[in-house]
Short mmCIF file of C-alpha atoms in Angstrom, two decimals:
data_model
loop_
_atom_site.label_atom_id
_atom_site.label_comp_id
_atom_site.label_asym_id
_atom_site.label_seq_id
_atom_site.Cartn_x
_atom_site.Cartn_y
_atom_site.Cartn_z
CA MET A 17 30.55 10.71 -80.45
CA ASP A 18 29.27 7.31 -78.55
CA SER A 19 25.58 7.89 -76.71
CA GLN A 20 26.64 7.45 -73.74
CA LEU A 21 29.10 9.57 -73.55
CA LEU A 22 26.65 12.00 -74.90
CA LEU A 23 24.02 11.62 -71.89
CA VAL A 24 27.25 12.17 -69.79
CA LEU A 25 27.95 15.62 -70.87
CA LEU A 26 24.19 16.33 -70.98
CA LEU A 27 23.99 15.47 -67.15
CA LEU A 28 26.26 17.66 -66.15
CA LEU A 29 25.35 20.35 -68.45
CA LEU A 30 22.40 21.09 -66.94
CA GLY A 31 24.35 20.50 -63.00
CA VAL A 32 23.53 16.84 -62.12
CA SER A 33 26.35 14.71 -61.06
CA GLY A 34 24.55 10.49 -60.50
CA PRO A 35 22.71 8.89 -58.92
CA GLN A 36 24.36 11.43 -55.31
CA ALA A 37 21.99 14.37 -56.66
CA GLN A 38 19.06 12.58 -54.84
CA GLU A 39 20.49 12.51 -51.18
CA PRO A 40 19.94 15.47 -48.68
CA LYS A 41 21.59 18.59 -48.88
CA THR A 42 24.08 18.23 -46.35
CA ARG A 43 23.24 20.70 -43.41
CA GLY A 44 25.56 24.38 -43.47
CA PRO A 45 27.90 25.18 -40.36
CA SER A 46 25.44 27.75 -39.98
CA GLU A 47 22.20 26.34 -39.75
CA GLU A 48 20.65 25.50 -36.90
CA PRO A 49 19.48 22.05 -36.21
CA SER A 50 15.50 21.65 -36.09
CA GLU A 51 16.46 19.09 -33.32
CA GLU A 52 19.56 19.22 -30.46
CA GLU A 53 21.13 16.59 -29.26
CA ILE A 54 20.08 14.75 -25.16
CA SER A 55 22.67 15.96 -23.19
CA GLU A 56 23.43 13.68 -20.06
CA GLU A 57 24.37 14.13 -16.71
CA ASP A 58 25.68 11.62 -14.14
CA GLY A 59 22.96 9.40 -15.64
CA VAL A 60 20.06 12.08 -15.89
CA LEU A 61 19.32 13.54 -19.55
CA VAL A 62 18.75 17.06 -19.44
CA LEU A 63 16.96 18.91 -21.21
CA ASN A 64 15.02 22.13 -22.82
CA ARG A 65 12.17 23.77 -24.61
CA HIS A 66 14.40 21.70 -27.63
CA THR A 67 14.83 18.85 -26.48
CA LEU A 68 11.65 18.32 -23.88
CA GLY A 69 9.26 16.63 -27.03
CA LEU A 70 12.66 14.85 -28.25
CA ALA A 71 13.13 12.57 -25.36
CA LEU A 72 8.99 12.44 -24.31
CA SER A 73 9.39 10.48 -28.42
CA GLU A 74 12.38 7.73 -27.46
CA HIS A 75 11.35 7.28 -24.03
CA PRO A 76 7.93 5.91 -23.33
CA ALA A 77 8.28 6.50 -19.08
CA LEU A 78 10.24 9.53 -18.20
CA LEU A 79 10.41 11.38 -14.60
CA VAL A 80 11.56 15.02 -15.19
CA GLU A 81 12.53 17.25 -12.25
CA PHE A 82 12.15 21.15 -12.45
CA TYR A 83 15.37 22.43 -10.44
CA ALA A 84 17.05 25.83 -9.55
CA PRO A 85 20.33 26.34 -9.78
CA TRP A 86 20.53 28.61 -6.39
CA CYS A 87 17.73 25.57 -4.61
CA GLY A 88 19.01 24.04 -0.96
CA HIS A 89 16.57 21.13 -2.27
CA CYS A 90 17.70 20.25 -4.90
CA LYS A 91 20.77 20.28 -4.61
CA ALA A 92 20.23 17.40 -1.72
CA LEU A 93 17.88 15.59 -4.06
CA ALA A 94 20.21 15.69 -6.56
CA PRO A 95 22.69 12.46 -5.64
CA GLU A 96 19.56 10.67 -4.71
CA TYR A 97 18.11 11.93 -8.25
CA SER A 98 21.47 10.68 -9.76
CA LYS A 99 21.92 7.56 -7.91
CA ALA A 100 17.94 6.05 -9.11
CA ALA A 101 18.84 7.14 -12.50
CA ALA A 102 21.82 4.13 -11.69
CA LEU A 103 19.60 1.65 -9.92
CA LEU A 104 17.00 1.55 -12.72
CA ALA A 105 19.59 1.87 -15.69
CA ALA A 106 21.19 -1.46 -13.74
CA GLU A 107 17.90 -3.19 -14.11
CA SER A 108 17.55 -2.34 -17.87
CA ALA A 109 14.59 -0.57 -17.16
CA GLN A 110 12.30 1.42 -20.36
CA THR A 111 12.06 4.77 -17.33
CA ARG A 112 14.75 6.99 -17.44
CA LEU A 113 14.65 10.32 -15.52
CA ALA A 114 15.63 13.38 -16.68
CA LYS A 115 16.46 17.65 -15.51
CA VAL A 116 14.71 21.09 -16.95
CA ASP A 117 16.73 24.22 -15.05
CA GLY A 118 13.48 26.29 -14.49
CA PRO A 119 14.59 29.44 -14.21
CA ALA A 120 16.58 29.04 -17.84
CA GLU A 121 13.15 27.80 -19.59
CA PRO A 122 10.27 29.43 -18.59
CA GLU A 123 8.47 28.15 -21.12
CA LEU A 124 8.49 25.21 -19.86
CA THR A 125 7.97 26.10 -16.05
CA GLU A 126 4.51 27.74 -17.42
CA GLU A 127 3.36 24.89 -19.84
CA PHE A 128 3.91 22.75 -16.73
CA ALA A 129 2.63 25.46 -14.12
CA VAL A 130 5.90 25.14 -12.10
CA THR A 131 5.90 27.13 -9.38
CA GLU A 132 7.94 25.36 -6.90
CA TYR A 133 11.13 23.75 -6.72
CA PRO A 134 12.32 20.97 -7.18
CA THR A 135 8.83 19.94 -8.99
CA LEU A 136 9.02 16.32 -10.88
CA LYS A 137 6.64 15.19 -12.95
CA PHE A 138 5.98 11.85 -14.40
CA PHE A 139 4.94 11.32 -18.42
CA ARG A 140 3.86 8.15 -20.02
CA ASP A 141 3.53 7.49 -23.50
CA GLY A 142 5.06 10.70 -24.77
CA ASN A 143 1.75 12.40 -23.60
CA ARG A 144 2.56 16.21 -22.61
CA THR A 145 -0.57 17.35 -21.55
CA HIS A 146 -1.56 15.58 -18.13
CA PRO A 147 1.89 14.28 -16.66
CA GLU A 148 1.38 12.81 -13.12
CA GLU A 149 2.61 14.83 -9.83
CA TYR A 150 5.50 12.80 -8.27
CA THR A 151 4.33 12.30 -4.98
CA GLY A 152 7.25 9.44 -3.99
CA PRO A 153 10.03 9.43 -1.45
CA ARG A 154 12.94 11.92 -1.75
CA GLU A 155 15.58 9.12 -1.96
CA ALA A 156 17.06 6.91 -4.79
CA LYS A 157 15.37 3.68 -3.26
CA GLY A 158 12.00 5.10 -2.44
CA ILE A 159 12.41 6.98 -6.41
CA ALA A 160 13.21 4.24 -7.85
CA GLU A 161 10.23 2.37 -6.68
CA TRP A 162 7.90 4.58 -7.12
CA LEU A 163 8.43 4.18 -10.76
CA ARG A 164 8.28 1.12 -10.95
CA ARG A 165 5.21 0.82 -9.24
CA ARG A 166 4.19 2.75 -12.21
CA VAL A 167 5.76 1.36 -15.39
CA GLY A 168 5.44 -2.83 -14.18
CA SER A 169 3.23 -3.92 -11.47
CA SER A 170 2.05 -2.74 -8.53
CA ALA A 171 1.03 -6.63 -6.84
CA THR A 172 2.27 -9.64 -7.73
CA ARG A 173 -0.40 -12.27 -9.14
CA LEU A 174 -0.56 -14.88 -7.27
CA GLU A 175 -2.13 -18.37 -8.81
CA ASP A 176 -1.55 -21.22 -6.24
CA GLU A 177 -0.48 -21.78 -2.64
CA GLU A 178 3.08 -22.06 -3.14
CA SER A 179 3.31 -18.94 -4.86
CA ALA A 180 1.38 -16.43 -2.21
CA GLN A 181 3.89 -18.82 0.61
CA ALA A 182 6.99 -17.99 -1.00
CA LEU A 183 5.91 -14.15 -1.26
CA ILE A 184 4.29 -13.97 2.49
CA ASP A 185 8.03 -15.66 3.96
CA ALA A 186 9.96 -12.98 1.71
CA GLN A 187 9.04 -9.60 3.72
CA ASP A 188 8.20 -8.83 7.20
CA VAL A 189 5.16 -7.17 6.04
CA VAL A 190 2.45 -8.21 2.86
CA VAL A 191 -0.60 -7.09 1.29
CA ILE A 192 -2.49 -9.78 -1.02
CA GLY A 193 -6.26 -8.63 -2.31
CA PHE A 194 -8.38 -11.55 -1.97
CA PHE A 195 -11.25 -10.66 -4.99
CA GLN A 196 -13.28 -13.13 -7.32
CA ASP A 197 -13.17 -10.90 -9.70
CA LEU A 198 -10.12 -9.16 -10.69
CA GLN A 199 -12.43 -7.14 -13.03
CA ASP A 200 -13.87 -5.69 -10.51
CA GLU A 201 -13.67 -1.95 -9.54
CA ASP A 202 -12.91 -2.39 -6.30
CA VAL A 203 -9.20 -4.23 -7.82
CA ALA A 204 -8.29 -1.29 -9.75
CA THR A 205 -8.44 0.70 -5.98
CA PHE A 206 -6.14 -2.13 -4.59
CA LEU A 207 -3.71 -1.30 -7.40
CA ALA A 208 -3.91 2.19 -7.15
CA LEU A 209 -3.52 2.37 -3.62
CA SER A 210 -0.53 -0.64 -3.63
CA GLN A 211 1.59 2.15 -6.38
CA ASP A 212 1.90 4.13 -3.41
CA ALA A 213 2.70 2.13 -0.38
CA LEU A 214 5.89 1.98 -1.05
CA ASP A 215 7.18 -0.33 2.01
CA MET A 216 4.75 -2.58 1.42
CA THR A 217 5.06 -5.85 -0.69
CA PHE A 218 1.61 -6.75 -2.47
CA GLY A 219 -0.37 -9.58 -4.14
CA LEU A 220 -3.58 -10.07 -5.68
CA THR A 221 -5.52 -13.31 -6.53
CA ASP A 222 -8.95 -14.79 -7.63
CA ARG A 223 -8.27 -18.40 -7.12
CA PRO A 224 -10.39 -20.66 -5.24
CA GLN A 225 -8.13 -22.92 -3.80
CA LEU A 226 -5.90 -19.53 -1.76
CA PHE A 227 -9.35 -18.17 -0.23
CA GLN A 228 -9.88 -21.62 1.09
CA LYS A 229 -6.27 -22.03 2.48
CA PHE A 230 -6.81 -18.40 4.21
CA GLY A 231 -10.00 -18.92 5.61
CA LEU A 232 -12.08 -16.89 3.32
CA THR A 233 -15.57 -16.52 2.33
CA LYS A 234 -15.47 -13.28 0.93
CA ASP A 235 -13.43 -10.57 -1.04
CA THR A 236 -11.14 -9.55 1.46
CA VAL A 237 -8.11 -7.24 1.44
CA VAL A 238 -5.07 -9.50 3.94
CA LEU A 239 -2.09 -8.29 5.95
CA PHE A 240 0.21 -10.36 6.80
CA LYS A 241 2.76 -9.81 8.94
CA LYS A 242 6.28 -11.42 10.88
CA PHE A 243 5.35 -9.27 14.43
CA ASP A 244 2.26 -9.12 17.07
CA GLU A 245 -0.75 -11.21 15.62
CA GLY A 246 0.50 -11.59 12.53
CA ARG A 247 -2.49 -11.07 10.29
CA ALA A 248 -4.96 -8.38 9.83
CA ASP A 249 -7.96 -8.96 7.89
CA PHE A 250 -10.00 -6.08 5.61
CA PRO A 251 -13.18 -7.54 4.68
CA VAL A 252 -14.69 -5.49 1.24
CA ASP A 253 -18.00 -4.26 2.13
CA GLU A 254 -20.25 -5.69 -0.22
CA GLU A 255 -22.48 -2.54 -0.41
CA LEU A 256 -20.37 0.58 -0.66
CA GLY A 257 -16.84 -1.56 -2.45
CA LEU A 258 -13.81 -0.83 -1.43
CA ASP A 259 -13.29 2.35 -0.16
CA GLN A 260 -9.32 3.19 -1.05
CA GLY A 261 -8.86 6.23 2.36
CA ASP A 262 -10.23 3.24 4.40
CA LEU A 263 -7.79 0.24 3.06
CA SER A 264 -4.75 2.57 3.63
CA TYR A 265 -5.57 3.63 7.33
CA PHE A 266 -6.16 0.28 7.94
CA LEU A 267 -2.48 -1.01 6.17
CA LEU A 268 -1.04 2.35 8.30
CA THR A 269 -2.53 0.60 11.12
CA HIS A 270 -1.82 -2.24 11.22
CA SER A 271 1.64 -2.82 9.35
CA MET A 272 3.38 -1.35 12.32
CA HIS A 273 4.32 -2.71 15.38
CA LEU A 274 1.30 -2.88 18.54
CA VAL A 275 4.84 -1.29 19.85
CA THR A 276 7.10 1.45 17.80
CA GLU A 277 11.21 2.42 19.51
CA PHE A 278 11.09 5.80 18.46
CA ASN A 279 14.58 6.17 16.01
CA SER A 280 15.44 7.50 12.76
CA GLU A 281 14.39 4.84 10.37
CA THR A 282 10.53 4.50 12.34
CA SER A 283 10.43 7.97 13.24
CA PRO A 284 9.10 8.79 9.89
CA LYS A 285 6.04 6.29 9.72
CA ILE A 286 4.95 7.09 12.87
CA PHE A 287 4.58 10.66 11.65
CA ALA A 288 2.16 9.13 9.24
CA ALA A 289 0.14 6.56 10.77
CA LYS A 290 -3.00 8.85 11.19
CA VAL A 291 -3.19 8.39 14.59
CA LEU A 292 -3.12 11.18 16.02
CA ASN A 293 -2.59 10.21 19.83
CA HIS A 294 0.82 8.47 21.01
CA LEU A 295 2.23 6.97 24.09
CA LEU A 296 5.28 7.50 24.88
CA LEU A 297 7.33 5.42 27.37
CA PHE A 298 10.33 6.99 28.35
CA ILE A 299 13.17 4.27 29.59
CA ASN A 300 17.05 3.60 29.74
CA GLN A 301 17.52 0.93 27.46
CA THR A 302 21.02 0.01 29.14
CA LEU A 303 19.08 -0.69 31.92
CA ALA A 304 17.49 -4.02 33.64
CA PRO A 305 14.74 -2.34 35.55
CA HIS A 306 14.20 -0.44 32.96
CA GLN A 307 14.02 -3.33 30.33
CA GLU A 308 11.53 -4.84 32.77
CA LEU A 309 8.61 -2.08 31.89
CA LEU A 310 8.31 -2.71 28.51
CA ALA A 311 6.17 -6.25 28.91
CA GLY A 312 3.20 -3.90 30.88
CA PHE A 313 4.09 -0.99 28.33
CA ARG A 314 3.20 -4.41 25.40
CA GLU A 315 0.53 -5.47 27.27
CA ALA A 316 -1.75 -2.86 27.59
CA ALA A 317 -1.59 -1.57 23.89
CA PRO A 318 -3.69 -4.15 21.80
CA PRO A 319 -6.85 -2.67 22.79
CA PHE A 320 -5.76 1.02 22.05
CA ARG A 321 -5.25 0.08 18.62
CA GLY A 322 -5.41 2.41 15.86
CA GLN A 323 -6.76 4.77 18.61
CA VAL A 324 -3.38 5.64 19.91
CA LEU A 325 0.12 4.62 18.78
CA PHE A 326 2.28 2.85 21.37
CA VAL A 327 6.53 4.66 20.86
CA VAL A 328 9.10 3.91 23.39
CA VAL A 329 11.81 6.29 23.28
CA ASP A 330 15.44 5.27 24.33
CA VAL A 331 16.83 8.50 26.28
CA GLY A 332 20.51 6.78 26.18
CA ALA A 333 20.55 7.16 23.16
CA ASN A 334 20.43 9.89 20.05
CA ASN A 335 16.78 11.43 21.38
CA ASP A 336 17.44 14.68 22.67
CA HIS A 337 15.49 16.78 20.49
CA VAL A 338 12.67 14.55 22.00
CA LEU A 339 13.36 15.12 25.55
CA GLN A 340 13.49 18.99 24.66
CA TYR A 341 10.18 19.00 23.07
CA PHE A 342 8.49 17.68 26.05
CA GLY A 343 10.22 19.99 28.18
CA MET A 344 11.72 16.62 30.29
CA MET A 345 15.19 15.77 31.21
CA ALA A 346 16.97 11.78 30.78
CA GLU A 347 16.72 11.58 34.51
CA GLU A 348 13.12 11.54 34.70
CA ALA A 349 12.70 8.33 32.97
CA PRO A 350 10.95 6.27 33.03
CA THR A 351 7.76 7.67 33.18
CA LEU A 352 4.87 8.72 30.44
CA ARG A 353 4.03 11.46 27.78
CA PHE A 354 1.04 11.31 26.08
CA ILE A 355 0.47 13.91 23.09
CA ASN A 356 -2.01 14.69 20.59
CA MET A 357 -0.37 15.40 16.79
CA GLU A 358 -2.94 17.98 15.74
CA THR A 359 -3.39 19.83 18.40
CA THR A 360 -0.19 19.48 19.99
CA LYS A 361 -1.15 19.54 23.49
CA LYS A 362 0.78 16.88 25.94
CA TYR A 363 0.10 15.43 29.15
CA THR A 364 2.04 13.90 31.94
CA PRO A 365 0.34 11.36 34.99
CA VAL A 366 -1.25 12.85 37.89
CA ASP A 367 0.64 10.70 40.02
CA SER A 368 4.10 8.98 39.83
CA GLY A 369 3.51 5.54 40.41
CA PRO A 370 4.79 2.29 38.46
CA VAL A 371 5.35 1.52 34.75
CA THR A 372 2.17 -0.89 34.58
CA ALA A 373 -0.40 -2.50 32.00
CA ALA A 374 -3.21 -0.70 34.76
CA SER A 375 -1.43 2.24 35.05
CA VAL A 376 -0.56 2.50 31.41
CA THR A 377 -4.35 1.94 30.80
CA ALA A 378 -5.99 4.56 33.76
CA PHE A 379 -3.52 6.50 31.68
CA CYS A 380 -4.88 6.68 28.45
CA HIS A 381 -8.12 6.10 29.33
CA ALA A 382 -8.05 9.57 31.54
CA VAL A 383 -6.94 11.78 28.38
CA LEU A 384 -8.86 10.16 26.38
CA GLY A 385 -11.79 11.33 28.92
CA GLY A 386 -11.06 14.60 29.04
CA LYS A 387 -9.93 14.16 33.19
CA VAL A 388 -6.00 14.73 33.11
CA LYS A 389 -5.26 18.88 31.67
CA PRO A 390 -2.77 19.17 29.17
CA TYR A 391 0.64 21.03 30.41
CA LEU A 392 1.94 24.08 28.78
CA LEU A 393 6.42 24.07 28.36
CA SER A 394 7.40 27.21 29.54
CA GLN A 395 11.24 28.58 30.11
CA GLU A 396 11.84 31.75 32.69
CA VAL A 397 11.27 34.56 32.32
CA PRO A 398 14.99 35.92 31.75
CA PRO A 399 15.99 38.84 34.31
CA ASP A 400 16.89 40.77 31.04
CA TRP A 401 14.39 39.68 28.75
CA ASP A 402 13.47 43.63 27.66
CA GLN A 403 16.96 45.42 27.75
CA ARG A 404 17.36 44.58 24.65
CA PRO A 405 16.01 45.95 20.96
CA VAL A 406 14.75 42.74 20.67
CA LYS A 407 12.36 41.45 23.79
CA THR A 408 12.74 38.48 24.81
CA LEU A 409 8.81 36.18 25.34
CA VAL A 410 8.59 33.43 27.27
CA GLY A 411 5.56 31.37 27.90
CA LYS A 412 4.92 32.41 31.28
CA ASN A 413 5.25 36.31 29.78
CA PHE A 414 3.58 36.32 26.36
CA GLU A 415 0.13 37.05 27.14
CA GLN A 416 0.62 40.54 28.71
CA VAL A 417 3.24 40.90 26.29
CA ALA A 418 1.23 40.45 22.94
CA PHE A 419 -1.42 41.33 24.52
CA ASP A 420 -0.97 44.22 26.27
CA GLU A 421 -3.65 46.99 24.46
CA THR A 422 -1.75 50.10 24.73
CA LYS A 423 1.55 48.60 22.64
CA ASN A 424 1.32 46.91 18.59
CA VAL A 425 3.65 43.78 19.08
CA PHE A 426 5.07 42.20 16.09
CA ILE A 427 6.28 38.64 17.21
CA LYS A 428 8.48 36.58 15.49
CA PHE A 429 7.97 32.63 16.27
CA TYR A 430 11.36 30.92 16.03
CA ALA A 431 13.45 27.19 15.97
CA PRO A 432 16.75 27.58 17.30
CA TRP A 433 17.72 24.84 14.13
CA CYS A 434 15.43 27.53 11.30
CA THR A 435 17.62 27.98 8.82
CA HIS A 436 15.08 30.64 7.38
CA CYS A 437 15.00 32.20 11.58
CA LYS A 438 18.98 32.65 11.34
CA GLU A 439 18.52 34.41 7.75
CA MET A 440 16.07 36.30 8.48
CA ALA A 441 16.84 37.50 12.07
CA PRO A 442 19.53 40.73 10.99
CA ALA A 443 16.38 42.59 8.93
CA TRP A 444 14.74 41.59 12.24
CA GLU A 445 17.44 43.33 14.71
CA ALA A 446 17.43 46.38 12.72
CA LEU A 447 13.62 46.40 12.36
CA ALA A 448 13.99 46.65 16.50
CA GLU A 449 16.24 49.04 16.68
CA LYS A 450 14.77 51.18 14.31
CA TYR A 451 11.61 50.84 16.22
CA LYS A 452 12.98 51.01 20.13
CA ASP A 453 11.91 54.15 20.69
CA HIS A 454 8.69 54.29 19.14
CA GLU A 455 6.89 53.46 22.90
CA ASP A 456 3.53 52.00 21.85
CA ILE A 457 5.58 49.25 19.22
CA VAL A 458 7.23 46.15 20.79
CA ILE A 459 8.91 43.71 18.34
CA ALA A 460 9.68 40.44 20.10
CA GLU A 461 11.11 36.80 20.01
CA LEU A 462 9.35 33.71 20.93
CA ASP A 463 11.33 29.87 20.72
CA ALA A 464 8.56 28.26 19.89
CA THR A 465 10.35 24.63 20.58
CA ALA A 466 10.52 25.37 24.65
CA ASN A 467 7.19 27.64 25.28
CA GLU A 468 3.79 26.26 24.17
CA LEU A 469 0.84 29.27 25.02
CA GLU A 470 -1.93 28.21 25.01
CA ALA A 471 -3.73 31.14 22.52
CA PHE A 472 -2.59 28.98 19.62
CA ALA A 473 -0.69 26.87 18.78
CA VAL A 474 3.28 27.03 16.07
CA HIS A 475 3.86 24.61 13.58
CA GLY A 476 6.20 26.34 10.84
CA PHE A 477 9.16 28.15 11.99
CA PRO A 478 9.49 31.52 10.77
CA THR A 479 5.96 32.10 11.91
CA LEU A 480 5.05 36.35 12.38
CA LYS A 481 2.33 36.96 14.25
CA TYR A 482 1.44 41.11 14.71
CA PHE A 483 -1.23 41.95 17.77
CA PRO A 484 -2.32 44.86 17.43
CA ALA A 485 -2.90 47.49 20.25
CA GLY A 486 -6.70 47.99 21.59
CA PRO A 487 -9.37 46.10 22.89
CA GLY A 488 -10.42 42.04 21.30
CA ARG A 489 -6.94 40.39 21.32
CA LYS A 490 -6.17 39.96 17.34
CA VAL A 491 -3.98 38.76 15.89
CA ILE A 492 -2.91 39.27 12.27
CA GLU A 493 -1.22 36.98 10.73
CA TYR A 494 2.03 38.13 8.29
CA ARG A 495 2.31 36.81 5.13
CA SER A 496 5.01 38.82 3.10
CA ALA A 497 8.57 39.60 2.22
CA ARG A 498 11.16 39.60 5.34
CA ASP A 499 13.15 42.23 4.99
CA LEU A 500 13.38 45.38 6.58
CA GLU A 501 11.90 47.75 4.22
CA THR A 502 8.55 45.57 4.13
CA PHE A 503 8.30 45.28 8.36
CA SER A 504 8.28 49.08 8.29
CA LYS A 505 5.46 49.49 5.52
CA PHE A 506 3.23 46.55 7.65
CA LEU A 507 4.32 48.38 10.78
CA ASP A 508 3.88 52.16 9.42
CA ASN A 509 0.47 51.36 7.55
CA GLY A 510 -1.14 49.40 11.39
CA GLY A 511 -0.82 45.93 9.87
CA GLU A 512 -0.93 46.10 6.95
CA LEU A 513 0.53 46.30 3.33
CA PRO A 514 -0.07 49.39 1.69
CA THR A 515 -2.41 48.86 -0.89
CA GLU A 516 -0.06 49.70 -3.67
CA GLU A 517 2.08 47.47 -1.85
CA PRO A 518 2.34 44.02 -3.92
CA THR A 519 2.25 40.79 -1.75
CA LYS A 520 6.15 39.08 -2.12
CA GLU A 521 5.26 35.88 -1.15
CA SER A 522 8.07 34.94 -3.29
CA SER A 523 10.53 36.17 -1.23
CA ALA A 524 9.08 34.32 1.50
CA PRO A 525 10.26 30.84 2.00
CA PHE A 526 7.80 28.45 3.10
CA PRO A 527 7.66 27.70 7.07
CA GLU A 528 9.94 25.02 8.09
CA THR A 529 8.48 21.97 10.19
CA PRO A 530 9.86 19.99 13.06
CA GLY A 531 11.36 16.85 11.43
CA ASN A 532 8.70 14.97 12.03
CA SER A 533 6.66 16.94 9.28
CA THR A 534 5.45 14.50 6.68
CA SER A 535 5.42 17.61 3.92
CA GLU A 536 8.20 17.72 0.88
CA PRO A 537 10.20 20.53 1.16
CA LYS A 538 9.97 23.44 -1.65
CA GLU A 539 11.34 26.32 -2.64
CA GLU A 540 8.86 28.94 -4.47
CA LEU A 541 9.57 30.54 -7.59
#
């Protein structure tokens, strides 16, 4: 027998079939893959506990949204999230967007300490132990820009006069850091801030000729703008260095117009400006005599920059909610109002004289100097306020009802537009019906958007407060579940939940705040 044939027969007897015997064994249909394939939905990766690790190894920059299918805020974010993914894909960016169904993946929500939805975390270079919390806006362009500034450079390096001037000319607001040493820690502070100030364009330079061109002799951050004075300088303290908080306040203050017109585009920046005092001029922009008042208003503004924000509200535009907040009618324009955003105290001029630079200045000084008393909004007491099981309170009858020493009073402070308030309304009505024959218990409600109280301010809706009978004007904040059973236990136990009753915070969504809130909406697990 031929020796080669003998060798083949021997191999067959041993169960070996040639070179193919060294290939990996094919996985059977019943065997689970070690890694699942990553699916995709509208340009967003869909991850679970099996595929997150694979995604982190494949994508050095990964933004992951932990969402819940039932979460309204997640549903509102979904289309913007997909648009952001498309924007980055069109740029061939290295960053990918992904999402994880939180309730379906309890191991991941526990690992990453997810306690509310939506929660977004940014993973860099596959590191799953220290993701960065997403702090940017919830619209597509903002999401994409937040990621660009973390993956790429957040500030353009400027080498000559031509590049500096081109950057300044390209945008309405440009911030340039002039540093003699780009390795200095002040530069790191500057760049950290530039990552989050998405509405501004940043540059930096160490070139002596640029210091000379812009008249600088020391490290300085300069804000260039195409309005008002055109430029504002923030010198770096030679001993203390660059303070990020101080620089942030400076940029927010000086990037705004001395006089800003209130509208849907400017309102977020107005409320984020960190200037607590706002002076509002209410006018009708369609009337020439009203427009003529703007000159005096603008003339009075410069000395108050950083202390008082000057805002124009057009009563002829869609600003009815602003008028309502100040308890005004459009017919009262032109007029001034002053508000402190921290205390929500409102002020109106003592006299009704014309709006001039002098009268505006005098009004500001009077309020800041404590010479004008704030006014409180209040509706008139309805004649049938106590006829229903739920009593109707307003500013004018609140004190006598809430602090009646013979009554235990449970009050819901609500806003007509608040969805959480509407959802809990049936339980509140049922509670009032249940206790309507208890002479010492009062269930009431107060529209906190139309009535203000001297005792305290209400910032979120619904806010629930319990005023127990007896002296001392005691007030107990209710922070548990908003259902009839828990409400009843709270009342029956004298304004406390029984010790064996766990507080069901998860059943009570965060209070809704008016449109001027800068906090991001989320829902608890």
